PDB file of C-alpha atoms in Angstrom:
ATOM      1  CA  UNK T   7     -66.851  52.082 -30.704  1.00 82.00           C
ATOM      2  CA  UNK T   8     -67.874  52.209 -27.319  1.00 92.00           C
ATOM      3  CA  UNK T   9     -69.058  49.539 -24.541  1.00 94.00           C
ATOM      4  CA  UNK T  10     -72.802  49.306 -24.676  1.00 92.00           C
ATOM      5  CA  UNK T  11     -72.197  48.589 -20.378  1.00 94.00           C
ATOM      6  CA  UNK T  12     -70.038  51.120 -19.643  1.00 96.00           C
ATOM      7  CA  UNK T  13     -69.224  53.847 -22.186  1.00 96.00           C
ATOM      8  CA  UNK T  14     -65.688  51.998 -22.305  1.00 97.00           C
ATOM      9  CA  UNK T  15     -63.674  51.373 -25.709  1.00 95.00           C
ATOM     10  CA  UNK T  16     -63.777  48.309 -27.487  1.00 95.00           C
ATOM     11  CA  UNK T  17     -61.343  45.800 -29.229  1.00 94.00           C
ATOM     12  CA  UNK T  18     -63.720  44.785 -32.804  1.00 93.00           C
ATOM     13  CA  UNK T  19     -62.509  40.654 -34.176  1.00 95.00           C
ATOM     14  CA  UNK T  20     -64.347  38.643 -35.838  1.00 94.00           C
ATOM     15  CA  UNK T  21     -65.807  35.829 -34.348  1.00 95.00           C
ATOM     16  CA  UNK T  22     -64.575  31.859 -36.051  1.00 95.00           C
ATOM     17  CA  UNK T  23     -67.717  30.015 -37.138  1.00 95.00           C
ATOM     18  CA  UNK T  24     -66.694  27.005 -34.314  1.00 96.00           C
ATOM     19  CA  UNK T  25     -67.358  29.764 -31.819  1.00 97.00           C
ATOM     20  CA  UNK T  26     -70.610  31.780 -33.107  1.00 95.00           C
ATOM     21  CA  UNK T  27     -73.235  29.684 -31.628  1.00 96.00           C
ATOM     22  CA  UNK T  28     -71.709  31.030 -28.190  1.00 96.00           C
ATOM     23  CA  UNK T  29     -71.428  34.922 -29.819  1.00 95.00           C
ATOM     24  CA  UNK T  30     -73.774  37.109 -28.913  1.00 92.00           C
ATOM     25  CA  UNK T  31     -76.270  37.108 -31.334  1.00 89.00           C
ATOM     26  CA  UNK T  32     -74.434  34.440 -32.868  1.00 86.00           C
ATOM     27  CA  UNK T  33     -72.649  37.379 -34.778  1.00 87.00           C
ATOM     28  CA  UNK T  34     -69.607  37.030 -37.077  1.00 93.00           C
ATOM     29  CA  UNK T  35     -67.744  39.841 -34.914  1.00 94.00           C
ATOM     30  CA  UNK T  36     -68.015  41.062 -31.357  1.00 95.00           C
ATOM     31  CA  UNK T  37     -66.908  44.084 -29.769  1.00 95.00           C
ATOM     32  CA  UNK T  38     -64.889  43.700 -26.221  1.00 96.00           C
ATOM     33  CA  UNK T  39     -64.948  45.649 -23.519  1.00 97.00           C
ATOM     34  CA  UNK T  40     -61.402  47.248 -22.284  1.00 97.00           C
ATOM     35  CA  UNK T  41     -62.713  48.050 -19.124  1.00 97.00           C
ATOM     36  CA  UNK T  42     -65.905  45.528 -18.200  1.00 97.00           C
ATOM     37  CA  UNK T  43     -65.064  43.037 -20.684  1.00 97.00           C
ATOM     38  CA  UNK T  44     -68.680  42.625 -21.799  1.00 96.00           C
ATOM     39  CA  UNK T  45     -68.899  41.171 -25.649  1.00 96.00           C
ATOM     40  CA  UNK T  46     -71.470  42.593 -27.953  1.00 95.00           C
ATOM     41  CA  UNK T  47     -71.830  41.667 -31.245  1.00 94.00           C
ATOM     42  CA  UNK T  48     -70.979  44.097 -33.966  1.00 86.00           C
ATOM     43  CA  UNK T  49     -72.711  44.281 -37.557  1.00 69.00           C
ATOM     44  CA  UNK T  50     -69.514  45.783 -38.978  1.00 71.00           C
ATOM     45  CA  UNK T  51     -66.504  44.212 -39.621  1.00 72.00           C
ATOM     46  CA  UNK T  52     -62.741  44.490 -38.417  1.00 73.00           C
ATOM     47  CA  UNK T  53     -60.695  46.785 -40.189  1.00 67.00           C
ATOM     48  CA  UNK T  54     -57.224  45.489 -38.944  1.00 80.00           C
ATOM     49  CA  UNK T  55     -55.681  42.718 -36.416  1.00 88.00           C
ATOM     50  CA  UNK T  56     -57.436  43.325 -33.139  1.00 93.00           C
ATOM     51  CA  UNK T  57     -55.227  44.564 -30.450  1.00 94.00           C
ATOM     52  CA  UNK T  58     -56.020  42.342 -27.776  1.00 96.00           C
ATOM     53  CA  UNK T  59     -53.385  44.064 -24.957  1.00 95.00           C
ATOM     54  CA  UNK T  60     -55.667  47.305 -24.957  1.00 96.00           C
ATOM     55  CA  UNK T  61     -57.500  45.104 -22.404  1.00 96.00           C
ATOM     56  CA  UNK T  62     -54.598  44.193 -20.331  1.00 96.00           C
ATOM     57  CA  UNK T  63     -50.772  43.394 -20.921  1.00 95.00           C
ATOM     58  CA  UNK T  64     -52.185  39.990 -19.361  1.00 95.00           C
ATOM     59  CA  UNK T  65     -54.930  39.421 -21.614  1.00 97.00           C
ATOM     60  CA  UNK T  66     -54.516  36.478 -24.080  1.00 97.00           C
ATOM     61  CA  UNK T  67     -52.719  38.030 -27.560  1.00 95.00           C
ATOM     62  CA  UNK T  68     -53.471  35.863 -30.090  1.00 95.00           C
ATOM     63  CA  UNK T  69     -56.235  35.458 -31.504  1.00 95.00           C
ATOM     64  CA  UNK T  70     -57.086  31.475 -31.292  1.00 96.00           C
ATOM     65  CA  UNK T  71     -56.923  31.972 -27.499  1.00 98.00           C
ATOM     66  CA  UNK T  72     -58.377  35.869 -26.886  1.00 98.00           C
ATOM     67  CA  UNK T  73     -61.603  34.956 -28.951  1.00 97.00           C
ATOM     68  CA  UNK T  74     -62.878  32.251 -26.863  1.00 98.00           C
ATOM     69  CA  UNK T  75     -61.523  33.153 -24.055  1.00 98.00           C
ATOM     70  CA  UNK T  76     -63.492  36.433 -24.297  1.00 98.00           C
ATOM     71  CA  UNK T  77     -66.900  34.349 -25.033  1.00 98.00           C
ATOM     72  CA  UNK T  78     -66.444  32.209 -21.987  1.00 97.00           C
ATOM     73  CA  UNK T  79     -65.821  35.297 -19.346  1.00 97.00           C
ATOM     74  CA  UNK T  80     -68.849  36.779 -20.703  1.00 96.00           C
ATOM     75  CA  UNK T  81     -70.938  33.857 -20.124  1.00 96.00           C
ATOM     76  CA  UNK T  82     -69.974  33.616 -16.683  1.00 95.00           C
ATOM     77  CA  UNK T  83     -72.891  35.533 -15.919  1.00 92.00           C
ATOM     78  CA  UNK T  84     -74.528  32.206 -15.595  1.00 93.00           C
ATOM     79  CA  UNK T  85     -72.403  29.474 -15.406  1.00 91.00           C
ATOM     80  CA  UNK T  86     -75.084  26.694 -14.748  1.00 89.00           C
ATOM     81  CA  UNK T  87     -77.003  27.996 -17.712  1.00 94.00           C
ATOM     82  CA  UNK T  88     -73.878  28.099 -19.628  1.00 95.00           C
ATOM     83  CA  UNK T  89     -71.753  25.812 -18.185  1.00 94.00           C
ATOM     84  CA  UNK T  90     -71.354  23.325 -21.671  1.00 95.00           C
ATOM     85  CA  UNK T  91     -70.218  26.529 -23.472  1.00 96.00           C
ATOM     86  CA  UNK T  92     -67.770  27.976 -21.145  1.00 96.00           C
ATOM     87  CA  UNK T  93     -66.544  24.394 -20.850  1.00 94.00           C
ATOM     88  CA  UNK T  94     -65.685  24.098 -24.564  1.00 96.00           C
ATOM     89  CA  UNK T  95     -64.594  27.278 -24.926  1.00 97.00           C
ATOM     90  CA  UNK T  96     -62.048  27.592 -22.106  1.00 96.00           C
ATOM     91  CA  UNK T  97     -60.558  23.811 -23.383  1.00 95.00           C
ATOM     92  CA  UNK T  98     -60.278  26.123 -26.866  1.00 97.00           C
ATOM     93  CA  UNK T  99     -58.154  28.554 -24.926  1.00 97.00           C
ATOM     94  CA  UNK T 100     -56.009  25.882 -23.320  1.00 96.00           C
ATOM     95  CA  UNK T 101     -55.197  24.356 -26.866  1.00 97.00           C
ATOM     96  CA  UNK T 102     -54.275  27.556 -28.297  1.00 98.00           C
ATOM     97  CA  UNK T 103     -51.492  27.050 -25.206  1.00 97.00           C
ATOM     98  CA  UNK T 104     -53.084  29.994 -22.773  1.00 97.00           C
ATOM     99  CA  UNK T 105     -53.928  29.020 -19.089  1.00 96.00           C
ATOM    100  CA  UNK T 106     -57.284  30.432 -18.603  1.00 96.00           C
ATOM    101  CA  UNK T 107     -57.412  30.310 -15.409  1.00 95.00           C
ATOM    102  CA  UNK T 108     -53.690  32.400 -15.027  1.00 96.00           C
ATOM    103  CA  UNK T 109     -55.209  34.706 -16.725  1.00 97.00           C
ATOM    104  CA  UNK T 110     -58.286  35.289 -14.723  1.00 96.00           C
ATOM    105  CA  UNK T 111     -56.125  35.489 -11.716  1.00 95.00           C
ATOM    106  CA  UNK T 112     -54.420  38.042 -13.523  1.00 96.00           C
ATOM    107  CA  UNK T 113     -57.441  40.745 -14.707  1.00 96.00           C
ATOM    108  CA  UNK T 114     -58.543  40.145 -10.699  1.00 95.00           C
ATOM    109  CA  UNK T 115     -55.327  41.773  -9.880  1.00 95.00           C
ATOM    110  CA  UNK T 116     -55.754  44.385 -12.803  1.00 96.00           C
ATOM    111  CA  UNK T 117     -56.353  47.981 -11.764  1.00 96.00           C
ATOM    112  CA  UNK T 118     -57.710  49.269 -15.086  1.00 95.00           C
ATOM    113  CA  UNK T 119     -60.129  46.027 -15.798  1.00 96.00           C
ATOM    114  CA  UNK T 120     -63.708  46.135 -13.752  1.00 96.00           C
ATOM    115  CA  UNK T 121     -65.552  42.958 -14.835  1.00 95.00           C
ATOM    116  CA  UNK T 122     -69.485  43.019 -14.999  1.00 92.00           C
ATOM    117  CA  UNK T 123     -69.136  39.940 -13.111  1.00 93.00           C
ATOM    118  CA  UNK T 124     -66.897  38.841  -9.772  1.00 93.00           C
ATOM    119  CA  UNK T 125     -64.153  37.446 -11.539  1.00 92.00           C
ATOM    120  CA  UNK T 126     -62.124  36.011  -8.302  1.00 91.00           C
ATOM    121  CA  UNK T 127     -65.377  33.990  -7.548  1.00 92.00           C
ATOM    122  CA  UNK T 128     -66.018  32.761 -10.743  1.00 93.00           C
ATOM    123  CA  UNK T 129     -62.504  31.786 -11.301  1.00 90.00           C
ATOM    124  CA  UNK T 130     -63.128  29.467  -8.093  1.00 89.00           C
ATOM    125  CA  UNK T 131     -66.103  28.169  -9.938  1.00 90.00           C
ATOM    126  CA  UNK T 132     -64.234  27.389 -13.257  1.00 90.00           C
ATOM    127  CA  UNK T 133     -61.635  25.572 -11.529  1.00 88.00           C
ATOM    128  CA  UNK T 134     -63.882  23.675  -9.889  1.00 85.00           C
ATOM    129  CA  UNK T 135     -65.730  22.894 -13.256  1.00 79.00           C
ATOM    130  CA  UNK T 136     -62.880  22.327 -15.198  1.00 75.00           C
ATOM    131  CA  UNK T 137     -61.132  20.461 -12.926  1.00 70.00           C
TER     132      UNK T 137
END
């Protein structure tokens, strides 16, 4: 399937119900982006483990931490709208034993990854909120 932002291919999981009120659409699965990381929902569902290192050898592996981790980077569109979620979300991320914020520093320095939104500025932002 490909990114409804930029034509890109996608990584298809499914979505844990704890997370789906922050889903787009409040679907059971999402697409990601490989390229602008934008999450869309997606009616179908996964046919196998999702691959989570077609985004970056940086990006998050397992599942616990990749999900919400890709929820609360697409909701950074609008942090004071959204702030709540992407708070709860990113502590989901740091229990599942990732450093969010690592990884955002990371994808910034990623070649292949061209966020929909300034990632190096945001990651200021979320430190600043989290912190």
């Amino acid at each position: 399937m490909a990114c409804t932002a930029c034509s890109s291919p996608t990584v298809v999981f499914s979505i844990p119900e704890e997370y789906r009120e922050h889903a787009p659409g409040e679907s059971p699965n999402g697409t990601l982006c490989t390229r602008c990381l934008t999450v869309d929902p997606e009616g179908g569902s996964p046919l196998e483990e999702p691959n989570f290192t077609r985004v970056s050898d940086t990006y998050p592996t397992a599942p616990d931490a990749a999900v919400p981790f890709a929820l609360a980077v697409d909701l950074c569109s609008s942090l004071a709208t959204n702030r709540a979620a992407i708070e709860d979300l990113l502590e989901a991320v740091e229990r599942a034993g990732t450093d969010p914020l690592l990884v955002l520093d990371r994808l910034v320095d990623d070649p292949d990854v061209e966020p929909t939104i300034d990632l190096e500025r945001r990651r200021h932002q979320l430190e600043q909120l989290l912190y």
